[in-house]
PDB file of C-alpha atoms in Angstrom:
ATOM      1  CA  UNK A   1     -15.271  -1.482  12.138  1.00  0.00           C
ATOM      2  CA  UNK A   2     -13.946  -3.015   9.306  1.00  0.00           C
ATOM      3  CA  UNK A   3     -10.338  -4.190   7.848  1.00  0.00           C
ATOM      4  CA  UNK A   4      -9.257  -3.833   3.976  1.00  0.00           C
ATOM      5  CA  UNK A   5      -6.343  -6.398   2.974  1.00  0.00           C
ATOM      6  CA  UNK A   6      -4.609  -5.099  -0.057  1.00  0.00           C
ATOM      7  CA  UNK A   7      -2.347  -8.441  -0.846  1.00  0.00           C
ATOM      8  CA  UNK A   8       1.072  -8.210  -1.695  1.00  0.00           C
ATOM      9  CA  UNK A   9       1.159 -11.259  -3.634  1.00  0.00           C
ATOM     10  CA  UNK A  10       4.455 -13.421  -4.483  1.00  0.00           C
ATOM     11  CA  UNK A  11       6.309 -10.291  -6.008  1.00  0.00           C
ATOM     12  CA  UNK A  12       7.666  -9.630  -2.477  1.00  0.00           C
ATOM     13  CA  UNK A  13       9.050 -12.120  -1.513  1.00  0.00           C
ATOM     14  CA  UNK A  14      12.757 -12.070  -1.225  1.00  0.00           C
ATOM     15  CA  UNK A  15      14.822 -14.652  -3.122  1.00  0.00           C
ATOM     16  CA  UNK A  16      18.580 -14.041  -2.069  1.00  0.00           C
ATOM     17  CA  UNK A  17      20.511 -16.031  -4.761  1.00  0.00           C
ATOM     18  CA  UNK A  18      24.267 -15.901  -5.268  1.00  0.00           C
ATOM     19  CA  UNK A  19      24.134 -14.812  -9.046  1.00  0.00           C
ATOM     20  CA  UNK A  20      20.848 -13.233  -9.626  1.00  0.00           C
ATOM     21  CA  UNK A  21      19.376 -13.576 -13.189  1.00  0.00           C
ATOM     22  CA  UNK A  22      16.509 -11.598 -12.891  1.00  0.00           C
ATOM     23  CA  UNK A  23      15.310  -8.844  -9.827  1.00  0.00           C
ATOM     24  CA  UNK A  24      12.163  -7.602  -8.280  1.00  0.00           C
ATOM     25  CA  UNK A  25      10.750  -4.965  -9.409  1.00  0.00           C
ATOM     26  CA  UNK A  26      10.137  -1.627  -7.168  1.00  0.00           C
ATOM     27  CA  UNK A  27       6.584  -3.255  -5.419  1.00  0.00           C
ATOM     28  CA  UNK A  28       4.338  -1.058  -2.780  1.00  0.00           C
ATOM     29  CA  UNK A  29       1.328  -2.390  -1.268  1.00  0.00           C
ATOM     30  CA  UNK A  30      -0.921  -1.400   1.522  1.00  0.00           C
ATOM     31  CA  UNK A  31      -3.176  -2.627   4.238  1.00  0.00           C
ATOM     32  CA  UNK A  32      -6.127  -1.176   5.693  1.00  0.00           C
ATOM     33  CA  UNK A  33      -8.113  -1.202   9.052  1.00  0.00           C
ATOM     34  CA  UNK A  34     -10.670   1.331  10.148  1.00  0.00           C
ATOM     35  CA  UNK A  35     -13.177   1.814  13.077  1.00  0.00           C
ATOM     36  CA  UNK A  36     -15.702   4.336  13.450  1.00  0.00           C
ATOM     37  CA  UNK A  37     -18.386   5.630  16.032  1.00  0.00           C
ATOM     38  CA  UNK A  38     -21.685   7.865  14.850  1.00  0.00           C
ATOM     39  CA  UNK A  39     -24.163   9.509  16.231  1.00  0.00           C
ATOM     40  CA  UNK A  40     -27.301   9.385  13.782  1.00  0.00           C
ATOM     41  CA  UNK A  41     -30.166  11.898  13.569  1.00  0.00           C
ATOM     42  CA  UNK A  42     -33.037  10.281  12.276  1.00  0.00           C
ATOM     43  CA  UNK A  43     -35.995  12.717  10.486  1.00  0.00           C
ATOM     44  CA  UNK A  44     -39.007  11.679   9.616  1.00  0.00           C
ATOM     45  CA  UNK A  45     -40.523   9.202   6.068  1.00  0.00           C
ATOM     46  CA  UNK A  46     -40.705  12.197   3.201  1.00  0.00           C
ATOM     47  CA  UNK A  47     -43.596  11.784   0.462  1.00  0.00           C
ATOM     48  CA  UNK A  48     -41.843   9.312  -1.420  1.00  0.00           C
ATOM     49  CA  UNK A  49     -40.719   6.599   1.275  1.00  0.00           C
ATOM     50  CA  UNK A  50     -36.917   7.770   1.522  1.00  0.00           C
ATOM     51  CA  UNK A  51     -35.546   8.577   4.910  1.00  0.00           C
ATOM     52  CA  UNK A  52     -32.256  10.456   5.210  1.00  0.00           C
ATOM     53  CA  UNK A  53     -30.086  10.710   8.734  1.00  0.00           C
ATOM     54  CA  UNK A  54     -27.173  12.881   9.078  1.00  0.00           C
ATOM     55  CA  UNK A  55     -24.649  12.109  11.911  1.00  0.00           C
ATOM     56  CA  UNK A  56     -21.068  13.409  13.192  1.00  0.00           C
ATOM     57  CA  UNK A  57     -18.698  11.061  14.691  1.00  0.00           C
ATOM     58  CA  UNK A  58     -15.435   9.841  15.662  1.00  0.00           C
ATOM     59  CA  UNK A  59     -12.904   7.689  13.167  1.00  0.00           C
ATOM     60  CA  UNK A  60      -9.694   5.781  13.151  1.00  0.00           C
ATOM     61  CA  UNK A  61      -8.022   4.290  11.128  1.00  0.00           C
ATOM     62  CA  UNK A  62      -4.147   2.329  10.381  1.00  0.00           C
ATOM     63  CA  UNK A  63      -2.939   2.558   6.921  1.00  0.00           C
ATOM     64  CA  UNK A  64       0.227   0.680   6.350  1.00  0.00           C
ATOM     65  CA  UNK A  65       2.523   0.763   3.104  1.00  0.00           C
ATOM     66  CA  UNK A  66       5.152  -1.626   2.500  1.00  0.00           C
ATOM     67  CA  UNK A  67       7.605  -0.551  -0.463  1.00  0.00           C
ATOM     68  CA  UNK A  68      10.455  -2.706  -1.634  1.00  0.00           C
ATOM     69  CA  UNK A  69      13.056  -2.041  -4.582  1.00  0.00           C
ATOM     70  CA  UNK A  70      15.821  -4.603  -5.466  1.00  0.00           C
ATOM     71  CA  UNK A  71      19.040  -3.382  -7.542  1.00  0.00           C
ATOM     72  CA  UNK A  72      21.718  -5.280  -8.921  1.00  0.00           C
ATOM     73  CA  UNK A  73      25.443  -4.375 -10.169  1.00  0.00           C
ATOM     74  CA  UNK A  74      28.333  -5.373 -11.780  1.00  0.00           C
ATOM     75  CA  UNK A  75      32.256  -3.999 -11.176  1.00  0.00           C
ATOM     76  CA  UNK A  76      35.345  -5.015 -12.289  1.00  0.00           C
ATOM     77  CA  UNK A  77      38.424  -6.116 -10.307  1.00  0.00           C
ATOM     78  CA  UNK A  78      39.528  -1.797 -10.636  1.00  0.00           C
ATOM     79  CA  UNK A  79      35.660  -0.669  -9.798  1.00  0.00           C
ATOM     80  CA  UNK A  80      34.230   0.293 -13.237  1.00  0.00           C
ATOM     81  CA  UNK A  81      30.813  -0.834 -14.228  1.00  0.00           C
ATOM     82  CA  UNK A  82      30.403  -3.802 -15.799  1.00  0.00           C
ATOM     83  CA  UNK A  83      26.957  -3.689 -18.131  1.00  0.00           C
ATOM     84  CA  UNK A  84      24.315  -6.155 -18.508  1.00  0.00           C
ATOM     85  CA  UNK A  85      24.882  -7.166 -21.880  1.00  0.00           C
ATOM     86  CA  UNK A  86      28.808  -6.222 -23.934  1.00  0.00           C
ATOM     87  CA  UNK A  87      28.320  -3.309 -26.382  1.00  0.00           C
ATOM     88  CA  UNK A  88      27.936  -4.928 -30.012  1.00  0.00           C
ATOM     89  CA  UNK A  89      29.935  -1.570 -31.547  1.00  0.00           C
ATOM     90  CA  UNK A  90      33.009  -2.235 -29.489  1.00  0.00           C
ATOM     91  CA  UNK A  91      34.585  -6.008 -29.521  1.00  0.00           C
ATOM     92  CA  UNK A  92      36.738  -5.242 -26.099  1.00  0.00           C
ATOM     93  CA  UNK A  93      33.927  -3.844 -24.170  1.00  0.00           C
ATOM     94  CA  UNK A  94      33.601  -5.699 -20.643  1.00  0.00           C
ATOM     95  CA  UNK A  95      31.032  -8.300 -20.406  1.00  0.00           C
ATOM     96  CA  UNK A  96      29.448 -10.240 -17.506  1.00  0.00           C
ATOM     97  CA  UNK A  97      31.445 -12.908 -17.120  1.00  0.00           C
ATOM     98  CA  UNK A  98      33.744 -10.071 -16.738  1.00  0.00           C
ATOM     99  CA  UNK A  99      32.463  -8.651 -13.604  1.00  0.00           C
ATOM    100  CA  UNK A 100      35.022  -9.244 -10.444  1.00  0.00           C
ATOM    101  CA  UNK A 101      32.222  -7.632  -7.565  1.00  0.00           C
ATOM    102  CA  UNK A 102      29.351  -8.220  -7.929  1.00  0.00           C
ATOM    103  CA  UNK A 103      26.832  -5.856  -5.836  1.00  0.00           C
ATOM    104  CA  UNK A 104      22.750  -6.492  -4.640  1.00  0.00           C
ATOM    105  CA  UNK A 105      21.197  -3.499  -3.159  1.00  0.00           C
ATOM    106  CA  UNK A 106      17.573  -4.551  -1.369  1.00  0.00           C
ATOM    107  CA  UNK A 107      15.371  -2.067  -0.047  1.00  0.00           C
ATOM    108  CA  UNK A 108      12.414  -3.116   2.705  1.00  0.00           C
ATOM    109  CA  UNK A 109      10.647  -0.678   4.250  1.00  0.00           C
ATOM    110  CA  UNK A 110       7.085   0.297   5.648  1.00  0.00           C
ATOM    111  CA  UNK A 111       5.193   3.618   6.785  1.00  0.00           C
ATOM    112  CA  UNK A 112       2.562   3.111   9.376  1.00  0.00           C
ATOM    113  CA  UNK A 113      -0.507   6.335   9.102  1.00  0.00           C
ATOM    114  CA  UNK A 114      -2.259   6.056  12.515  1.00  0.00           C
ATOM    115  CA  UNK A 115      -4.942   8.477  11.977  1.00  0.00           C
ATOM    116  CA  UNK A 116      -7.842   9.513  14.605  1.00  0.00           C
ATOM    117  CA  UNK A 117     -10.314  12.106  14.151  1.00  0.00           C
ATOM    118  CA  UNK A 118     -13.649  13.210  13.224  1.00  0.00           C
ATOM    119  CA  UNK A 119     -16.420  12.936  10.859  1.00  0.00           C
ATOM    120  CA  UNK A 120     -19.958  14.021   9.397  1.00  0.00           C
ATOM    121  CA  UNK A 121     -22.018  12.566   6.334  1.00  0.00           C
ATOM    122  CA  UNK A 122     -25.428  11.413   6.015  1.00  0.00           C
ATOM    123  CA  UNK A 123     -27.262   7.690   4.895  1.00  0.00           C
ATOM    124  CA  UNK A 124     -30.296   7.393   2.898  1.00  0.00           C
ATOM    125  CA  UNK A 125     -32.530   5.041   2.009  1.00  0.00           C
ATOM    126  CA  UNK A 126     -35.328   4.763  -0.100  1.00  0.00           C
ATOM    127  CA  UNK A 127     -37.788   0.900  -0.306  1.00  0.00           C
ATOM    128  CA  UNK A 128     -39.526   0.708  -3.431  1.00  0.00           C
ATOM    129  CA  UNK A 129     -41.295  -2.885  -3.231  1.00  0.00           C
ATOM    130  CA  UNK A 130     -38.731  -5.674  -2.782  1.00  0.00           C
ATOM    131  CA  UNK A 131     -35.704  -3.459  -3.755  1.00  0.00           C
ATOM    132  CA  UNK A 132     -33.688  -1.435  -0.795  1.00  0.00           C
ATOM    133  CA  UNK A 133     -31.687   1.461  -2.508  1.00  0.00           C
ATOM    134  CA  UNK A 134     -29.025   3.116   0.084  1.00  0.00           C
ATOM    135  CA  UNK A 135     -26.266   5.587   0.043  1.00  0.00           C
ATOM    136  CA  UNK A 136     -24.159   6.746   1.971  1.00  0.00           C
ATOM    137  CA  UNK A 137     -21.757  10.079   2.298  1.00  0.00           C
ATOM    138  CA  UNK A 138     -18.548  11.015   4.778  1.00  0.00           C
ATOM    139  CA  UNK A 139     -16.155  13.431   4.665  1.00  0.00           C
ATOM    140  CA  UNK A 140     -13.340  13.606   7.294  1.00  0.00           C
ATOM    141  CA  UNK A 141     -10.413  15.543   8.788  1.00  0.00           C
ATOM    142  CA  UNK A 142      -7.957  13.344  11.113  1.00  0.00           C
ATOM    143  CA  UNK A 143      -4.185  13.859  12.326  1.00  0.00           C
ATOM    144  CA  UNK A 144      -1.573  10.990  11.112  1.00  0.00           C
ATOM    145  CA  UNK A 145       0.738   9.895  13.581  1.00  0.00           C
ATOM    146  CA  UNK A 146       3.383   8.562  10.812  1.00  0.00           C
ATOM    147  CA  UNK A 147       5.840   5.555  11.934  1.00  0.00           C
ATOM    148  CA  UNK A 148       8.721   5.077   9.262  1.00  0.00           C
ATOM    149  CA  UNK A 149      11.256   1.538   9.547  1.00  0.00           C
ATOM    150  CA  UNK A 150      13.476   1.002   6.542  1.00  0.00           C
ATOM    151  CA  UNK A 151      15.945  -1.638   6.087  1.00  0.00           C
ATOM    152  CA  UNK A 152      18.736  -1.698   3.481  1.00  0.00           C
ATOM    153  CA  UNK A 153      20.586  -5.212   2.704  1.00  0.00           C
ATOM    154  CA  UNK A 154      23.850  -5.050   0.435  1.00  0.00           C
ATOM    155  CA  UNK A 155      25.420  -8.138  -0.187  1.00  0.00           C
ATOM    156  CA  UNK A 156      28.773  -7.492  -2.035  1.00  0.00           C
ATOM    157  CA  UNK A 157      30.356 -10.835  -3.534  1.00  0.00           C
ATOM    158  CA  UNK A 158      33.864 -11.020  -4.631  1.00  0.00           C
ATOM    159  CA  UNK A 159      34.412 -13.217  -7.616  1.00  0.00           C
ATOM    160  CA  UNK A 160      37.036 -15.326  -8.794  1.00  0.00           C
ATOM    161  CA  UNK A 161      37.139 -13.817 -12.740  1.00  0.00           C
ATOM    162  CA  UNK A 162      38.587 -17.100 -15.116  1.00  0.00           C
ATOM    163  CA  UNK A 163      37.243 -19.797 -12.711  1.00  0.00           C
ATOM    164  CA  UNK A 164      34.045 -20.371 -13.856  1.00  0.00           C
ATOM    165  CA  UNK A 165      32.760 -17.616 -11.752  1.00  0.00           C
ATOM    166  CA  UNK A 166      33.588 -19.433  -8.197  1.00  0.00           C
ATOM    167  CA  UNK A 167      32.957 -17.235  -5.010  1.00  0.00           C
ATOM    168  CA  UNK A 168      35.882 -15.550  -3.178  1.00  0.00           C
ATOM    169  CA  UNK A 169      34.299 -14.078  -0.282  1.00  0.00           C
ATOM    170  CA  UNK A 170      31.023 -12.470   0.610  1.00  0.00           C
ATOM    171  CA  UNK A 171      30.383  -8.697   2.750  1.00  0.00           C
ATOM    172  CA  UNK A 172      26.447  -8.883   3.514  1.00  0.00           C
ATOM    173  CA  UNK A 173      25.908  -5.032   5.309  1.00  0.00           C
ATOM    174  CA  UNK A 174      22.379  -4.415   7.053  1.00  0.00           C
ATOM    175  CA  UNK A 175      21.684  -0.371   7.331  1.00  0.00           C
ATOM    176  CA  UNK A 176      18.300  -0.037   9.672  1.00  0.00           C
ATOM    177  CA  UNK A 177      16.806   3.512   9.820  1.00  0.00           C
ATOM    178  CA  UNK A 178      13.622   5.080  12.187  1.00  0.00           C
ATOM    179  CA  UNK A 179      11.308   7.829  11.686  1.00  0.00           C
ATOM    180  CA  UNK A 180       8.021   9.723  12.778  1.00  0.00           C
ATOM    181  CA  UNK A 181       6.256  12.767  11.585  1.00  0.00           C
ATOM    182  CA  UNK A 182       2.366  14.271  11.517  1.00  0.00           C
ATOM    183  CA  UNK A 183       0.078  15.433   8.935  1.00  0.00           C
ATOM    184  CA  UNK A 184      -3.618  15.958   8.830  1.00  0.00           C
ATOM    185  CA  UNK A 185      -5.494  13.660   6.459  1.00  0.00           C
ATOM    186  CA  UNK A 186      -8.608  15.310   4.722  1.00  0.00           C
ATOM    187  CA  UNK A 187     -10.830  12.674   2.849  1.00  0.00           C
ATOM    188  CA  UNK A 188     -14.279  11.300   1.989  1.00  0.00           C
ATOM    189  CA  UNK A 189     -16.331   8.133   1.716  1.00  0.00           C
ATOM    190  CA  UNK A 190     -18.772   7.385  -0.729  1.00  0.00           C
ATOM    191  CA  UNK A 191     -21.095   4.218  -0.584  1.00  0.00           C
ATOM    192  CA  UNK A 192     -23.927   2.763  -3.055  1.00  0.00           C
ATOM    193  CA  UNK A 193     -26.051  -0.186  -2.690  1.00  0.00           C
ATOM    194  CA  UNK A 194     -29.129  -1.825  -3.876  1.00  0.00           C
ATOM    195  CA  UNK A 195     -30.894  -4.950  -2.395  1.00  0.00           C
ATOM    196  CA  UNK A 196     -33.292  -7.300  -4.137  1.00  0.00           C
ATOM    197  CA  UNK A 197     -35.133  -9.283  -1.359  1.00  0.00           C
ATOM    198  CA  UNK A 198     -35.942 -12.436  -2.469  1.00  0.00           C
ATOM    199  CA  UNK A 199     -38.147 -13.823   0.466  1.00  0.00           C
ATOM    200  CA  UNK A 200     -38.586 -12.476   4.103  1.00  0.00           C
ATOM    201  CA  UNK A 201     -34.623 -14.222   5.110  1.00  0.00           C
ATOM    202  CA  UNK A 202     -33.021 -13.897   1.456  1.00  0.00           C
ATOM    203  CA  UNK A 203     -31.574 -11.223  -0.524  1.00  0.00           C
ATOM    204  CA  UNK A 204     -29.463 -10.171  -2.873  1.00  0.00           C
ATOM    205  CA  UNK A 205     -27.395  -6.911  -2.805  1.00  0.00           C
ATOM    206  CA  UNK A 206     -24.781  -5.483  -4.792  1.00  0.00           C
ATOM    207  CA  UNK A 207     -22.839  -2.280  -4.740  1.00  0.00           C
ATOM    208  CA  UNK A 208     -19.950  -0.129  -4.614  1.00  0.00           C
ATOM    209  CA  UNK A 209     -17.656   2.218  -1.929  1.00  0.00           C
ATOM    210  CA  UNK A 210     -15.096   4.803  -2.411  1.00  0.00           C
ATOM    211  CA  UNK A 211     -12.384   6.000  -0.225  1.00  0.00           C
ATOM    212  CA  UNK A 212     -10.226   8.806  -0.589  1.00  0.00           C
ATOM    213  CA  UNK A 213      -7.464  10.095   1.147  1.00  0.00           C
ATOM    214  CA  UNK A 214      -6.836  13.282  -0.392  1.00  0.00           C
ATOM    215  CA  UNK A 215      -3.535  14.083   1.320  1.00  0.00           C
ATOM    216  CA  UNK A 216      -1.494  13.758   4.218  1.00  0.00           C
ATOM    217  CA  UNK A 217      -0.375   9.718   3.410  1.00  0.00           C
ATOM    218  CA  UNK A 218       2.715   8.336   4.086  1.00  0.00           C
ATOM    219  CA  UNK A 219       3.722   6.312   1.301  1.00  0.00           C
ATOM    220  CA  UNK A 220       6.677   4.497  -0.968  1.00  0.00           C
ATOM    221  CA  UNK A 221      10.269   4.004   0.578  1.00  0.00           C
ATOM    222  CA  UNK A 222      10.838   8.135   1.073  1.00  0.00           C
ATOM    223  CA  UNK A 223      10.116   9.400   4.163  1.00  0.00           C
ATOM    224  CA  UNK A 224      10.462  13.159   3.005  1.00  0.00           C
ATOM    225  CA  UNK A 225       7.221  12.334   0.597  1.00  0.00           C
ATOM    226  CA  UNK A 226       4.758  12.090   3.571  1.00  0.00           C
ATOM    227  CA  UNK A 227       1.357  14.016   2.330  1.00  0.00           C
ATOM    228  CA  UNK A 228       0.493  11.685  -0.243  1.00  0.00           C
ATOM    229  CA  UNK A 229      -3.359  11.200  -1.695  1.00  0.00           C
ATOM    230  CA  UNK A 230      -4.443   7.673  -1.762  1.00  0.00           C
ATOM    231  CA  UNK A 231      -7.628   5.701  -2.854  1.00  0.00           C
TER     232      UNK A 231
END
């Protein structure tokens, strides 16, 4: 069993302010938790030390994705778009100060892949004096029970144009949508490692693992684009 945080970091977090000056940019990032059952088939030493043993078991596994995308506009007091900056070839274009609605768009949302299913691979090993070299192969087919929850805030902000910009009123609208779907996931794990042993309680090891989810991931804010890869 074994869990894989994949941190967010400070990018997501949501700053509401009246008159944004600067938006977050589209973020996704995932967490990972996986458990796993084998039987191993040990054979016998070969000629040089290594030992190999295949096994088949059963996997599961939660991958989450959170996605959120912030977007920010500007209307005048007829509806017309107000840009961010006035056009420098035309003297009476609108400019911000200009803007009578203002309009924040925020988009939160997360796809759940509950996947359960099987597996077969093989682990080797091979002890030359104090060094341990292992690997490790899996390959796996699993069904995806996919949970979707999105959440869409708009905050619309009427402005007082002339008077430094004061507030009029505020509309904040919350739009919550649901979804499920399956797939099959198809994958493979790879894992290296090498360990120095130092003395009889002491060693040092060092290593790497691959994990790919070749398709059938739920990903990004868009429910219809459910059969995604992922590594």
């Amino acid at each position: 069993s074994k869990k894989s945080p994949y941190s967010c970091g400070a990018g997501t977090e949501f700053i509401d302010d009246l008159f944004r000056t600067s938006l977050r940019a589209s973020t996704s990032c995932s967490t990972l938790s996986n458990f796993e059952i084998n039987k191993t088939f040990r054979h016998e030493p070969k000629n040089n030390g290594s030992i190999v043993e295949p096994f088949v078991g059963f996997r599961m596994g939660r991958f989450t994705d959170f996605f959120l995308d912030d977007e920010y506009n500007r209307y005048d007091d007829e509806g017309n778009p107000v840009p961010q900056i006035p056009n420098p070839n035309d003297p009476d274009s609108p400019a911000p100060d200009d803007a009578a609605i203002e309009e924040l768009i925020s988009t939160r949302s997360n796809i759940a892949n509950n996947m359960v299913g099987g597996q077969i691979g093989a682990r080797w090993y091979n002890k030359r004096g104090r060094w341990l070299i292992s690997g490790e192969f899996k390959t796996f087919i699993m069904a995806n029970l996919q949970n979707f929850e999105g959440r869409e805030f708009t905050t619309v902000t009427l402005v007082d144009v002339g008077t430094e910009n004061d507030v009029d009123s505020e509309t904040v609208q919350l739009l919550t949508s649901y979804a499920h779907d399956t797939e099959f996931v198809v994958g493979g794990e790879i894992r290296a490692e090498a360990a120095y042993e130092v003395t009889r309680d002491f060693s040092l090891r060092f290593g790497f693992e691959l994990l790919e989810f070749g398709k059938g991931i739920g990903r990004g804010g868009n429910m219809a684009q459910n059969s995604n890869s992922a590594t």
